[in-house]
CSV table of C-alpha atoms in Angstrom, one decimal:
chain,number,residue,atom,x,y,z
A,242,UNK,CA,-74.6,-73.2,-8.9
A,243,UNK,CA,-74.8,-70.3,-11.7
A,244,UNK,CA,-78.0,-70.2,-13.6
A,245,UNK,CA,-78.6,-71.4,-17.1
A,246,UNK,CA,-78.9,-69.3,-19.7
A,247,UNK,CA,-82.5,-69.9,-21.9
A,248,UNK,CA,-82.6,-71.6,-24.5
A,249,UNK,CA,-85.2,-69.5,-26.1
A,250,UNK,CA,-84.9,-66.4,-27.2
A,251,UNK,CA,-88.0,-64.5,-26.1
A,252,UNK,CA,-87.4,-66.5,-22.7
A,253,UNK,CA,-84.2,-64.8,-22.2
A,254,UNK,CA,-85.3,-61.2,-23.3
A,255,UNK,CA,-88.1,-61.6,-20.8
A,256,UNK,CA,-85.4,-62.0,-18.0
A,257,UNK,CA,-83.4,-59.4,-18.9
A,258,UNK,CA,-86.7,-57.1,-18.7
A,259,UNK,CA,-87.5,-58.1,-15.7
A,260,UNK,CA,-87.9,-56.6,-12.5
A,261,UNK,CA,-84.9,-57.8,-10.6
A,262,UNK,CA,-85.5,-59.5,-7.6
A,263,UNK,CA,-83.1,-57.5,-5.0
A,264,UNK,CA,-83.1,-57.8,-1.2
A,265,UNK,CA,-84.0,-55.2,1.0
A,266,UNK,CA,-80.2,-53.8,1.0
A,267,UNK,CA,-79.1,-54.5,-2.2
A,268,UNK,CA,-75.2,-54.0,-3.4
A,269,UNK,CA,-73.7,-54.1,-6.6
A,270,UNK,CA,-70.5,-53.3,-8.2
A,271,UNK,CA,-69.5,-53.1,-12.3
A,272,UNK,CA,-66.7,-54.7,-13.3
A,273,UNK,CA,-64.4,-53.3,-16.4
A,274,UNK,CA,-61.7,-56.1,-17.4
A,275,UNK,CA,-59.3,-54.3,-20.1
A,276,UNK,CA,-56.2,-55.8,-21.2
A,277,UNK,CA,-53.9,-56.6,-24.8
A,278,UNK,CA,-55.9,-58.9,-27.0
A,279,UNK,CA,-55.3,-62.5,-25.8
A,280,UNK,CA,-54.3,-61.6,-22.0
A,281,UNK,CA,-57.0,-64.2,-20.9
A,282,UNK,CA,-60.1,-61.8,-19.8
A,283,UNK,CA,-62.9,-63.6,-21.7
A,284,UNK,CA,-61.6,-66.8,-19.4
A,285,UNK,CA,-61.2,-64.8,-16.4
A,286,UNK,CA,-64.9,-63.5,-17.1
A,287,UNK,CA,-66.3,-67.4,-17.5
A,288,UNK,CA,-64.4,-68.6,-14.3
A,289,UNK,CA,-65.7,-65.8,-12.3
A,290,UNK,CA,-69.6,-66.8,-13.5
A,291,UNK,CA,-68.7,-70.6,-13.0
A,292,UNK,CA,-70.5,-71.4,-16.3
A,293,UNK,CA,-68.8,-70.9,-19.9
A,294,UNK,CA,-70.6,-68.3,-21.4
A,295,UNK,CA,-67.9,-66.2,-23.6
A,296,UNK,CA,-65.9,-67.6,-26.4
A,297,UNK,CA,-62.4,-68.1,-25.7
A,298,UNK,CA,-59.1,-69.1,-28.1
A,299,UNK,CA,-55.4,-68.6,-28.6
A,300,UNK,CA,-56.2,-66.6,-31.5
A,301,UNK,CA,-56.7,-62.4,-30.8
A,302,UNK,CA,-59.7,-60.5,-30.7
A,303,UNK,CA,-62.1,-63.9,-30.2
A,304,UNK,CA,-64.3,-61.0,-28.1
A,305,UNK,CA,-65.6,-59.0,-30.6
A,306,UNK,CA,-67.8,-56.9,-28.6
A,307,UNK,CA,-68.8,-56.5,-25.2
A,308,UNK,CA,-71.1,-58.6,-23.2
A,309,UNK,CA,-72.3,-58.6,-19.3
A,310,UNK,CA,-72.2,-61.3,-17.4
A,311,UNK,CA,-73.8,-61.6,-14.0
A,312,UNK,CA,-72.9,-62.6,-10.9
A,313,UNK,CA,-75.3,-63.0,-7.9
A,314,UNK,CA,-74.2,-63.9,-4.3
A,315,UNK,CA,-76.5,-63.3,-1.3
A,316,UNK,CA,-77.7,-59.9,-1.4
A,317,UNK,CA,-74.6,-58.8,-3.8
A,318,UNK,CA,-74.6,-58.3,-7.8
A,319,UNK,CA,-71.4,-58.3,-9.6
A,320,UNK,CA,-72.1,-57.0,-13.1
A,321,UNK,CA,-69.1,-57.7,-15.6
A,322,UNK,CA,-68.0,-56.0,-18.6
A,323,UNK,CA,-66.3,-58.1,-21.0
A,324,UNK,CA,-65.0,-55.9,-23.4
A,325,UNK,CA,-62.7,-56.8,-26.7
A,326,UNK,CA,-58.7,-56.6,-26.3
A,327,UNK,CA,-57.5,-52.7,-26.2
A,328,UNK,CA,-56.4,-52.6,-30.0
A,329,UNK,CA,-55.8,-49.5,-32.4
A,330,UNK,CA,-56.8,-49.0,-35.8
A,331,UNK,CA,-54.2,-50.1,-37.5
A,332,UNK,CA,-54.5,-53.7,-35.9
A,333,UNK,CA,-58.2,-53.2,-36.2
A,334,UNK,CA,-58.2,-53.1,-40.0
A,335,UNK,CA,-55.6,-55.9,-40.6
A,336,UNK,CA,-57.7,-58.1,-38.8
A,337,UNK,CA,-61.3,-57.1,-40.5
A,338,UNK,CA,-62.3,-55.7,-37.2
A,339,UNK,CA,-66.1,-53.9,-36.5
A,340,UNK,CA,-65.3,-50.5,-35.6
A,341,UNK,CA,-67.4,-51.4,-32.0
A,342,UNK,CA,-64.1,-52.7,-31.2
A,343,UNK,CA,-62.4,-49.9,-31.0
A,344,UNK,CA,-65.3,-47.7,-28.9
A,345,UNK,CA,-66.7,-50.7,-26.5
A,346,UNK,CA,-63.7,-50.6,-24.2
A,347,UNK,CA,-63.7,-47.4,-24.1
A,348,UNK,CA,-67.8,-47.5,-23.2
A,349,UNK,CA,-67.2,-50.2,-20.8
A,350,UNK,CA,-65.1,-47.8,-18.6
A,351,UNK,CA,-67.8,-45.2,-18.4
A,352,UNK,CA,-70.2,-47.7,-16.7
A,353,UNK,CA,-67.6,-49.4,-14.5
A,354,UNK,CA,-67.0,-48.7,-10.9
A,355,UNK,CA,-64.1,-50.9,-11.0
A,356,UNK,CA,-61.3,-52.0,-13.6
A,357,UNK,CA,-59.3,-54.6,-13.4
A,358,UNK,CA,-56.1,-54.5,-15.9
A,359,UNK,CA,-55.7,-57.9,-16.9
A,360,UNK,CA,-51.6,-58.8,-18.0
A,361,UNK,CA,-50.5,-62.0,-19.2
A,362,UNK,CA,-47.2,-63.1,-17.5
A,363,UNK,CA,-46.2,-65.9,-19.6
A,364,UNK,CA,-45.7,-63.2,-22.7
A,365,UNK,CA,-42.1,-61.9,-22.2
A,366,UNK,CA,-42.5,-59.3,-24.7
A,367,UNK,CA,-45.1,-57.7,-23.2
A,368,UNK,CA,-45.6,-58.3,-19.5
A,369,UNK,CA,-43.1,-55.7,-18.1
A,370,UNK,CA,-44.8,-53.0,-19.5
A,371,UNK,CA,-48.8,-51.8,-20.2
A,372,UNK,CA,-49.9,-51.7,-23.6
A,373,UNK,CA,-49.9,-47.7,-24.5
A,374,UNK,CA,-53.7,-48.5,-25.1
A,375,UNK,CA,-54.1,-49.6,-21.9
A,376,UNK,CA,-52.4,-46.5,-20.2
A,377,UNK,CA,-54.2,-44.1,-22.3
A,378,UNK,CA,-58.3,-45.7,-20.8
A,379,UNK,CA,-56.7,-45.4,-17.5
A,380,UNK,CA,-55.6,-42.0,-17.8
A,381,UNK,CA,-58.5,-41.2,-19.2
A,382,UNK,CA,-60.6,-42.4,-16.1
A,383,UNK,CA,-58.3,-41.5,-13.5
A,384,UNK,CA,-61.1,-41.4,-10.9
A,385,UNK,CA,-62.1,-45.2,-11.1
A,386,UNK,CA,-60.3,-47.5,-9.0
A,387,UNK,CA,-57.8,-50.4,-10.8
A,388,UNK,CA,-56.4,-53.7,-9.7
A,389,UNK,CA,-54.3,-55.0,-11.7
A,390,UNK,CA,-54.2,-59.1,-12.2
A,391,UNK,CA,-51.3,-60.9,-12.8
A,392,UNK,CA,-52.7,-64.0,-15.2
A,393,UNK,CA,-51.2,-67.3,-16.2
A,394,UNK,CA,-48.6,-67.4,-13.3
A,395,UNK,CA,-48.5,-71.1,-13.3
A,396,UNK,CA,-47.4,-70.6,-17.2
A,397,UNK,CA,-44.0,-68.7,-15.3
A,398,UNK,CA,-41.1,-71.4,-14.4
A,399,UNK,CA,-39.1,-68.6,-12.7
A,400,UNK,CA,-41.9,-67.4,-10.2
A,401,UNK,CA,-39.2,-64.4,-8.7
A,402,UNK,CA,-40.0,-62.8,-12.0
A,403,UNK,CA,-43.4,-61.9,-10.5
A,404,UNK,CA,-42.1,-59.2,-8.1
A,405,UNK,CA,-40.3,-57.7,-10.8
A,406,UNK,CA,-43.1,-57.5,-13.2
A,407,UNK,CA,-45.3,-56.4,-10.4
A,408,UNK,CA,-42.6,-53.3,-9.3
A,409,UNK,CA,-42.6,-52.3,-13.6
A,410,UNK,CA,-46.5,-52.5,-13.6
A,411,UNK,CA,-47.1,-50.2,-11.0
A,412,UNK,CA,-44.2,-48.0,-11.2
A,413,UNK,CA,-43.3,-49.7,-7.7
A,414,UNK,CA,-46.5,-47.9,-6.0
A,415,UNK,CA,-49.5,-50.0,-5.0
A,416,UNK,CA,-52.6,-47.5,-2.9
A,417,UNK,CA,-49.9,-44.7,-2.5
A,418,UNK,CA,-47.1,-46.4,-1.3
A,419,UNK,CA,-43.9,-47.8,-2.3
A,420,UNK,CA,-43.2,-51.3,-2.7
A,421,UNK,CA,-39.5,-52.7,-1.6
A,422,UNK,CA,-38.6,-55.9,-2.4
A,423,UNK,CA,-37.5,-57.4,0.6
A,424,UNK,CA,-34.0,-59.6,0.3
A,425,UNK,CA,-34.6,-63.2,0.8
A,426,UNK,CA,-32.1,-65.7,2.1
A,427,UNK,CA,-32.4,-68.0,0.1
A,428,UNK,CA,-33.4,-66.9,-3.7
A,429,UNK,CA,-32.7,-70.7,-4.9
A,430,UNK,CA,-35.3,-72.4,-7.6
A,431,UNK,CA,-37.3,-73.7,-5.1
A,432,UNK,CA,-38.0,-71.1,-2.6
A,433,UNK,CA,-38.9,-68.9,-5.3
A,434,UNK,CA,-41.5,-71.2,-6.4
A,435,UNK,CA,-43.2,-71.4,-3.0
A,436,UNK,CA,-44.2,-67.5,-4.0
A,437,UNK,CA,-47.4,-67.5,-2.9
A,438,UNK,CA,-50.0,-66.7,-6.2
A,439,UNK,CA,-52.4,-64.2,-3.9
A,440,UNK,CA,-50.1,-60.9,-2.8
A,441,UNK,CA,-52.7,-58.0,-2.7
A,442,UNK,CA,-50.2,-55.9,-1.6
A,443,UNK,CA,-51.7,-52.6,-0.9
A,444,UNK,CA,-55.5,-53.3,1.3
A,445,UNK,CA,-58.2,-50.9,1.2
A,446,UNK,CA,-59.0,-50.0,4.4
A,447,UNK,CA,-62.6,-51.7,4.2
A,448,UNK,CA,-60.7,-54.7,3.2
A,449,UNK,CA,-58.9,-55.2,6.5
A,450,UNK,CA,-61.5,-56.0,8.6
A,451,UNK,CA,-60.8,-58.0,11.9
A,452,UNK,CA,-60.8,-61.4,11.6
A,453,UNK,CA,-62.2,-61.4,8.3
A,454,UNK,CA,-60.6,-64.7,6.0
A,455,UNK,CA,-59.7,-62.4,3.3
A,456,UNK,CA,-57.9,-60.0,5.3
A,457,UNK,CA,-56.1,-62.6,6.8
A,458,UNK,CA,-55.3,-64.3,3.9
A,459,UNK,CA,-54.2,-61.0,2.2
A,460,UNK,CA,-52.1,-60.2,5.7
A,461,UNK,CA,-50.1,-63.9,5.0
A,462,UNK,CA,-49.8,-63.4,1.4
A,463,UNK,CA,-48.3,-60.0,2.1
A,464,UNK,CA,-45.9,-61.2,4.4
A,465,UNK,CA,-44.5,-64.2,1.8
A,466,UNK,CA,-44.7,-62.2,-1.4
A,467,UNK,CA,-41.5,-60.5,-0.9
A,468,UNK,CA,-43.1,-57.3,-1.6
A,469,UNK,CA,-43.5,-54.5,1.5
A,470,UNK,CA,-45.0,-50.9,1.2
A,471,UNK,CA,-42.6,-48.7,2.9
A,472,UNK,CA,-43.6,-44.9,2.6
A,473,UNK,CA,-46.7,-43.0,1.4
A,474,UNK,CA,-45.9,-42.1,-2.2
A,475,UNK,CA,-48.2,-38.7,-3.3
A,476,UNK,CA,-51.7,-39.1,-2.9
A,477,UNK,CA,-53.7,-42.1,-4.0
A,478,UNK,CA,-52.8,-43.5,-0.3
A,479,UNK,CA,-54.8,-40.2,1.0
A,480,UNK,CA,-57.9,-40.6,-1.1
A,481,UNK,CA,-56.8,-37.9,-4.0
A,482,UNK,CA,-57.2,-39.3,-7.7
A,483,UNK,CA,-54.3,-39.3,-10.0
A,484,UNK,CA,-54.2,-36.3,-12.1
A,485,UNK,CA,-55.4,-37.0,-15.8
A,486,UNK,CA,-52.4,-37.2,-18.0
A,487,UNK,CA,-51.4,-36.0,-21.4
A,488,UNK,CA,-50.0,-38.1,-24.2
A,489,UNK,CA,-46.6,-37.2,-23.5
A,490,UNK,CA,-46.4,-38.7,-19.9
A,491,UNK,CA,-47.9,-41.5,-21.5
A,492,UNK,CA,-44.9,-41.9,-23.6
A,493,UNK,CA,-42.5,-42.2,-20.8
A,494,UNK,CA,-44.6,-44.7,-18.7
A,495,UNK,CA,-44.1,-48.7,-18.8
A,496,UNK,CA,-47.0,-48.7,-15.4
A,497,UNK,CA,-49.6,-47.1,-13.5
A,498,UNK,CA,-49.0,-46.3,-10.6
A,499,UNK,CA,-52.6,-45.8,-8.9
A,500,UNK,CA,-53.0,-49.5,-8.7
A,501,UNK,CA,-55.2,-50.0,-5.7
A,502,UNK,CA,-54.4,-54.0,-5.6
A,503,UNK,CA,-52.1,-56.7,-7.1
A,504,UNK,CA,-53.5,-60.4,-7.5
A,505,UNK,CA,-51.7,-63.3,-9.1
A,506,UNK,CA,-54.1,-66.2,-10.8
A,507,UNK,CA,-53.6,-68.5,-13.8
A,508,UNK,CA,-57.5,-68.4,-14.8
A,509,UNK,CA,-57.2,-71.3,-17.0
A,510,UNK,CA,-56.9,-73.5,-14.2
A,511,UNK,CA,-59.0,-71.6,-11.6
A,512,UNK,CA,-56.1,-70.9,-9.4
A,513,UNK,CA,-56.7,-68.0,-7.0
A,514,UNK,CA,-59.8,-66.6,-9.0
A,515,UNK,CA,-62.0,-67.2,-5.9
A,516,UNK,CA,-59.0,-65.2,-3.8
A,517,UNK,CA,-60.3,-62.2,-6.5
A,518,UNK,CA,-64.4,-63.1,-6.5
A,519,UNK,CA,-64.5,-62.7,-2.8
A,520,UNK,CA,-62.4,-59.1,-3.1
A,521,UNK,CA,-64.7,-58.0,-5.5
A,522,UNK,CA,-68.1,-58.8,-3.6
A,523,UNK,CA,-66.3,-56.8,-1.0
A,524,UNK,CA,-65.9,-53.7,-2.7
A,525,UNK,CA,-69.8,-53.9,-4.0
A,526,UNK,CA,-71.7,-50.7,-2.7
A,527,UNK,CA,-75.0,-50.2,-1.5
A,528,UNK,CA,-77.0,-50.2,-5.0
A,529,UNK,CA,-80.1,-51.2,-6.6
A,530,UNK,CA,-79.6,-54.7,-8.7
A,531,UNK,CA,-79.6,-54.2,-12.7
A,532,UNK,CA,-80.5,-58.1,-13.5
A,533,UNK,CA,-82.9,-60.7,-11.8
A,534,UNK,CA,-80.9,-63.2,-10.1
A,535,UNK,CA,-81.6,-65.8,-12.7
A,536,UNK,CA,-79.3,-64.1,-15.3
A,537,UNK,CA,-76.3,-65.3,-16.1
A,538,UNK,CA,-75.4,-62.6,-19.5
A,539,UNK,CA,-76.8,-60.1,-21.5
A,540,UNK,CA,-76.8,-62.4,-24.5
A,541,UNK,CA,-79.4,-63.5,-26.5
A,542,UNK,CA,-79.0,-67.6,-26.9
A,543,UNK,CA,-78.1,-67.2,-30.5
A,544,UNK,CA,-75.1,-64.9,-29.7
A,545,UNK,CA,-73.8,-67.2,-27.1
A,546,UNK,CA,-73.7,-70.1,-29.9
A,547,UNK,CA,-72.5,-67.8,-32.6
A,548,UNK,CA,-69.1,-66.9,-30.7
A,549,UNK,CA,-68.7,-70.6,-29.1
A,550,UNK,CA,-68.8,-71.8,-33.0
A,551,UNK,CA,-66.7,-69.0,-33.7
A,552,UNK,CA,-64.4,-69.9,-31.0
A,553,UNK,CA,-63.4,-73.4,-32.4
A,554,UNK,CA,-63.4,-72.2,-36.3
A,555,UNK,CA,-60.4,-69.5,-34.6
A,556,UNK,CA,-58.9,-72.7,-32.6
A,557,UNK,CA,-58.8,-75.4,-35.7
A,558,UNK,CA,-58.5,-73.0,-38.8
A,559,UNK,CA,-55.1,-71.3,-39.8
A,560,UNK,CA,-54.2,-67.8,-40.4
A,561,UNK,CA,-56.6,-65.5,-41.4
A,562,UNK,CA,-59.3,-67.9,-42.6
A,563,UNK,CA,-61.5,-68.1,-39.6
A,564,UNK,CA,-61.9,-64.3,-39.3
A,565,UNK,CA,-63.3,-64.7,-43.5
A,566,UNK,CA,-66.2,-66.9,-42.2
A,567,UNK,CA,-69.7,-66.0,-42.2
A,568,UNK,CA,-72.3,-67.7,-40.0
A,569,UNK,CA,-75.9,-68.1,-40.7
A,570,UNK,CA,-78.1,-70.0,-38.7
A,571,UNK,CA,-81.3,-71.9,-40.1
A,572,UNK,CA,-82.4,-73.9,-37.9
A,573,UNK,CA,-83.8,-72.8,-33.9
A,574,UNK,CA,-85.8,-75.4,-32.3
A,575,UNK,CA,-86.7,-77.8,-29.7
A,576,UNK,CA,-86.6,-81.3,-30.4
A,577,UNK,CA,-89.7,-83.8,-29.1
A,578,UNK,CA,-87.5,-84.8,-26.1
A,579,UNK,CA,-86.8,-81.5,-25.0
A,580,UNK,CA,-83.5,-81.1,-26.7
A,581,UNK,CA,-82.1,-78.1,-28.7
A,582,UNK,CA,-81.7,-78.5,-32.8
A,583,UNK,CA,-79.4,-76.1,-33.9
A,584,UNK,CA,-78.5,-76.0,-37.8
A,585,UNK,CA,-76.1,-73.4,-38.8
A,586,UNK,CA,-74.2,-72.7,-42.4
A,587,UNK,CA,-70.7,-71.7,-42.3
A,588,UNK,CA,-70.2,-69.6,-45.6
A,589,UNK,CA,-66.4,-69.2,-46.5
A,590,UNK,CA,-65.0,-66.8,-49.5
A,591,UNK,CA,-63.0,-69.8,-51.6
A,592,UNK,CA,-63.2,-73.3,-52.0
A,593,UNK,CA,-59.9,-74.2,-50.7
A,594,UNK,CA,-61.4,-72.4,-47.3
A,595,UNK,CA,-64.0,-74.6,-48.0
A,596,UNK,CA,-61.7,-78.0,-48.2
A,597,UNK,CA,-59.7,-76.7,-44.7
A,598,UNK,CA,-62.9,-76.1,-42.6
A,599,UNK,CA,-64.1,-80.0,-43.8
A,600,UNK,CA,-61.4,-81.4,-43.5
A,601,UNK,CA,-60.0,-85.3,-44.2
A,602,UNK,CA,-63.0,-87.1,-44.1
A,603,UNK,CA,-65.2,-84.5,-42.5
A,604,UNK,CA,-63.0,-84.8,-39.6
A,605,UNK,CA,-62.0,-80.7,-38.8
A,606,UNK,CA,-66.2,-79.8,-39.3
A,607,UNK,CA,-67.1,-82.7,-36.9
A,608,UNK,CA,-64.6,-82.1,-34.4
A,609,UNK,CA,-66.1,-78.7,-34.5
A,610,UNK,CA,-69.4,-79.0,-34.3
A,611,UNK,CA,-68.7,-81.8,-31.2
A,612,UNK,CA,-66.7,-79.0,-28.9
A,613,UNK,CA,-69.1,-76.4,-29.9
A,614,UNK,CA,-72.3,-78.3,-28.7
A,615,UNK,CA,-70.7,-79.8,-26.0
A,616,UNK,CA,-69.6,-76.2,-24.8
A,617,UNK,CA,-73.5,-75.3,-25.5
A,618,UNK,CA,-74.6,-78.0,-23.2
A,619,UNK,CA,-72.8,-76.6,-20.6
A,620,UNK,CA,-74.0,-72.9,-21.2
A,621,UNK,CA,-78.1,-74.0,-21.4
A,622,UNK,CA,-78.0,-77.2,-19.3
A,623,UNK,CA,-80.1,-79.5,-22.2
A,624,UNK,CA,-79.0,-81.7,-24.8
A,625,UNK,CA,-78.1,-80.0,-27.7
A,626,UNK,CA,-77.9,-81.1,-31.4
A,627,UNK,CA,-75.6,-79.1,-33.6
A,628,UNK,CA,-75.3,-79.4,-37.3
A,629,UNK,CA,-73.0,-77.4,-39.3
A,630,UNK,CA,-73.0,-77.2,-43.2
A,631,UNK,CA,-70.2,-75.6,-45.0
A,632,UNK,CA,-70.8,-73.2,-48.4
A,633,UNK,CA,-68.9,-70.9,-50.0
A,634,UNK,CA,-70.3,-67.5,-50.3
């Protein structure tokens, strides 16, 4: 079971200083999840930890900076980097965005020794191509090896669709070698929904170890997918990086194609996120830990209930009115039965803000303050008691 995250404040900036406790042979690997605002990394992040930790809505930019989160497995540390949706700054300023938002991603890839490119399926405006955003981090860090992750397959009715997504996405070259979409018999409905949701096309070489589960599970998801590498394709496949390119390759590109791996999940549900957890603590490298074991995020408590509060204002308020609000919290303490009081003022910029976030009979704030502390529970393991008060500014 993932840790909890403290409670107190000083607890959990005493962990994060601390000495981590690593093994004789430690390993460890950072993770960079990029994406289009909204692709599903912040869930993706919170089903990898197995605890909720980072806020997560229908509405964009709900990340609005980035945060670690930790995962520690035997005498391996994942460390992830979940960063805000690639945006430019344009979109940054018609959504009142900090201008963090536009560097953190961009950060994030400096640190990472992997990136995974996060696309959502179920958006068919978007999901045969990378965002130019997108393209233009990975070109900029040719040298750092990227997966990309197929999200919210189950979302897809018409699961065929996949390999042609997958063929855009990559340019139809996964680890230096073509990918040919093998003809299938029978391409009715219902064989193309038996497409199995874990074809990492293209293995590493480390990956494919004898009689390991995951490289026989990556052998039969190879074989069903549909998808087959053919011939060697330039020189990813022979351990030479991509060359860096300019902004006017960019312009022609819809993929990259120095994808190392392909995996298809729907992280809502947790569907094949374990397939992509166990991939990952396979590609750690020998490495001294950055966290003790016993931390679950970089953030402070407070943070953690200032985005989940956040997260429900974006989910029950309309158009631009949650991204007006202003958060203040007054209240930080522990009850006589050991529970967590939490009181928190919501300041809005009108009164008819002020009428929406109450609600009918107090019914939108309560509803809020409900989800919120229920979601808290479940990040600090304790009872919590939340109380929000609404004021305009």
């Amino acid at each position: 079971h993932p840790p909890p995250v403290a409670t107190d404040k000083e607890e959990q900036k005493r962990l994060l200083e601390h000495r981590p406790d690593q093994p004789p042979q430690p390993r460890v690997l950072r993770i960079a999840i990029i994406g289009a605002p909204n692709a599903g990394k912040s869930t993706l992040c919170n089903q990898l930890l197995g605890r909720k930790v980072f806020p997560v809505s229908r509405k964009v930019h709900t990340t609005r900076c980035k945060a670690r989160g930790v995962i520690t497995h035997e005498d391996t540390q994942l460390i992830i980097l979940d960063t805000p949706g690639l945006t430019n700054p344009l979109k940054a300023k018609r959504h009142n965005l900090e201008e963090a938002m536009l560097t953190d991603p961009w950060d994030s890839m400096i640190h990472a020794d992997l990136v995974l490119v996060l696309v959502d399926v179920s958006d068919h405006w978007t999901r045969n191509s990378l965002s130019k955003e997108v393209l233009r981090c990975l070109s900029q860090f040719p040298h750092i090896p990227s997966v990309l992750v197929l999200n919210k397959v189950d979302v897809l009715k018409k699961k065929f669709l996949l390999l042609e997504i997958a063929t855009d996405l990559t340019e139809g070259i996964v680890n230096g070698r073509k990918l040919e979409v093998k003809s299938s018999p029978k391409q009715d409905s219902r064989s193309s929904v038996k497409l199995p949701l874990h074809p990492t096309q293209a293995s590493p070489p480390e990956s494919k170890v004898p009689g390991s589960p995951l490289g026989q599970e990556k052998s039969q998801a190879q074989e069903g997918s549909g998808l087959d590498k053919s011939s060697d394709a330039g020189g990813a496949g022979r351990g030479e990086g991509p060359e860096h390119r300019g902004a006017k390759d960019l312009k022609d590109m819809k993929g990259w194609p120095h994808f190392q791996e392909i995996f298809m999940l729907a992280a809502l549900r947790g569907e094949e996120v374990d397939t992509l957890k166990r991939y990952l603590l396979m590609q750690a490298k020998p490495g001294p830990w950055e966290f003790h074991s016993d931390v679950l995020t970089s953030q402070s408590p407070q943070e953690i209930c200032d985005n989940i509060i956040r997260e429900k204002l974006l989910e029950y308020l309309p158009l631009e009115v949650p991204y007006g609000v202003t958060q203040v919290t007054h209240v930080w303490e522990e009850g006589e039965c050991g529970e967590l009081l939490i009181v928190q003022s919501l300041l809005v910029p009108r009164e008819s803000h002020k009428r929406m976030l109450i609600g009918r009979g107090g019914r939108v704030i309560s509803r809020i303050a409900q989800e919120a502390g229920q979601d808290l529970m479940n990040a600090f393991l304790c009872e919590v008691r939340l109380k929000l008060k609404v004021e305009v500014k």
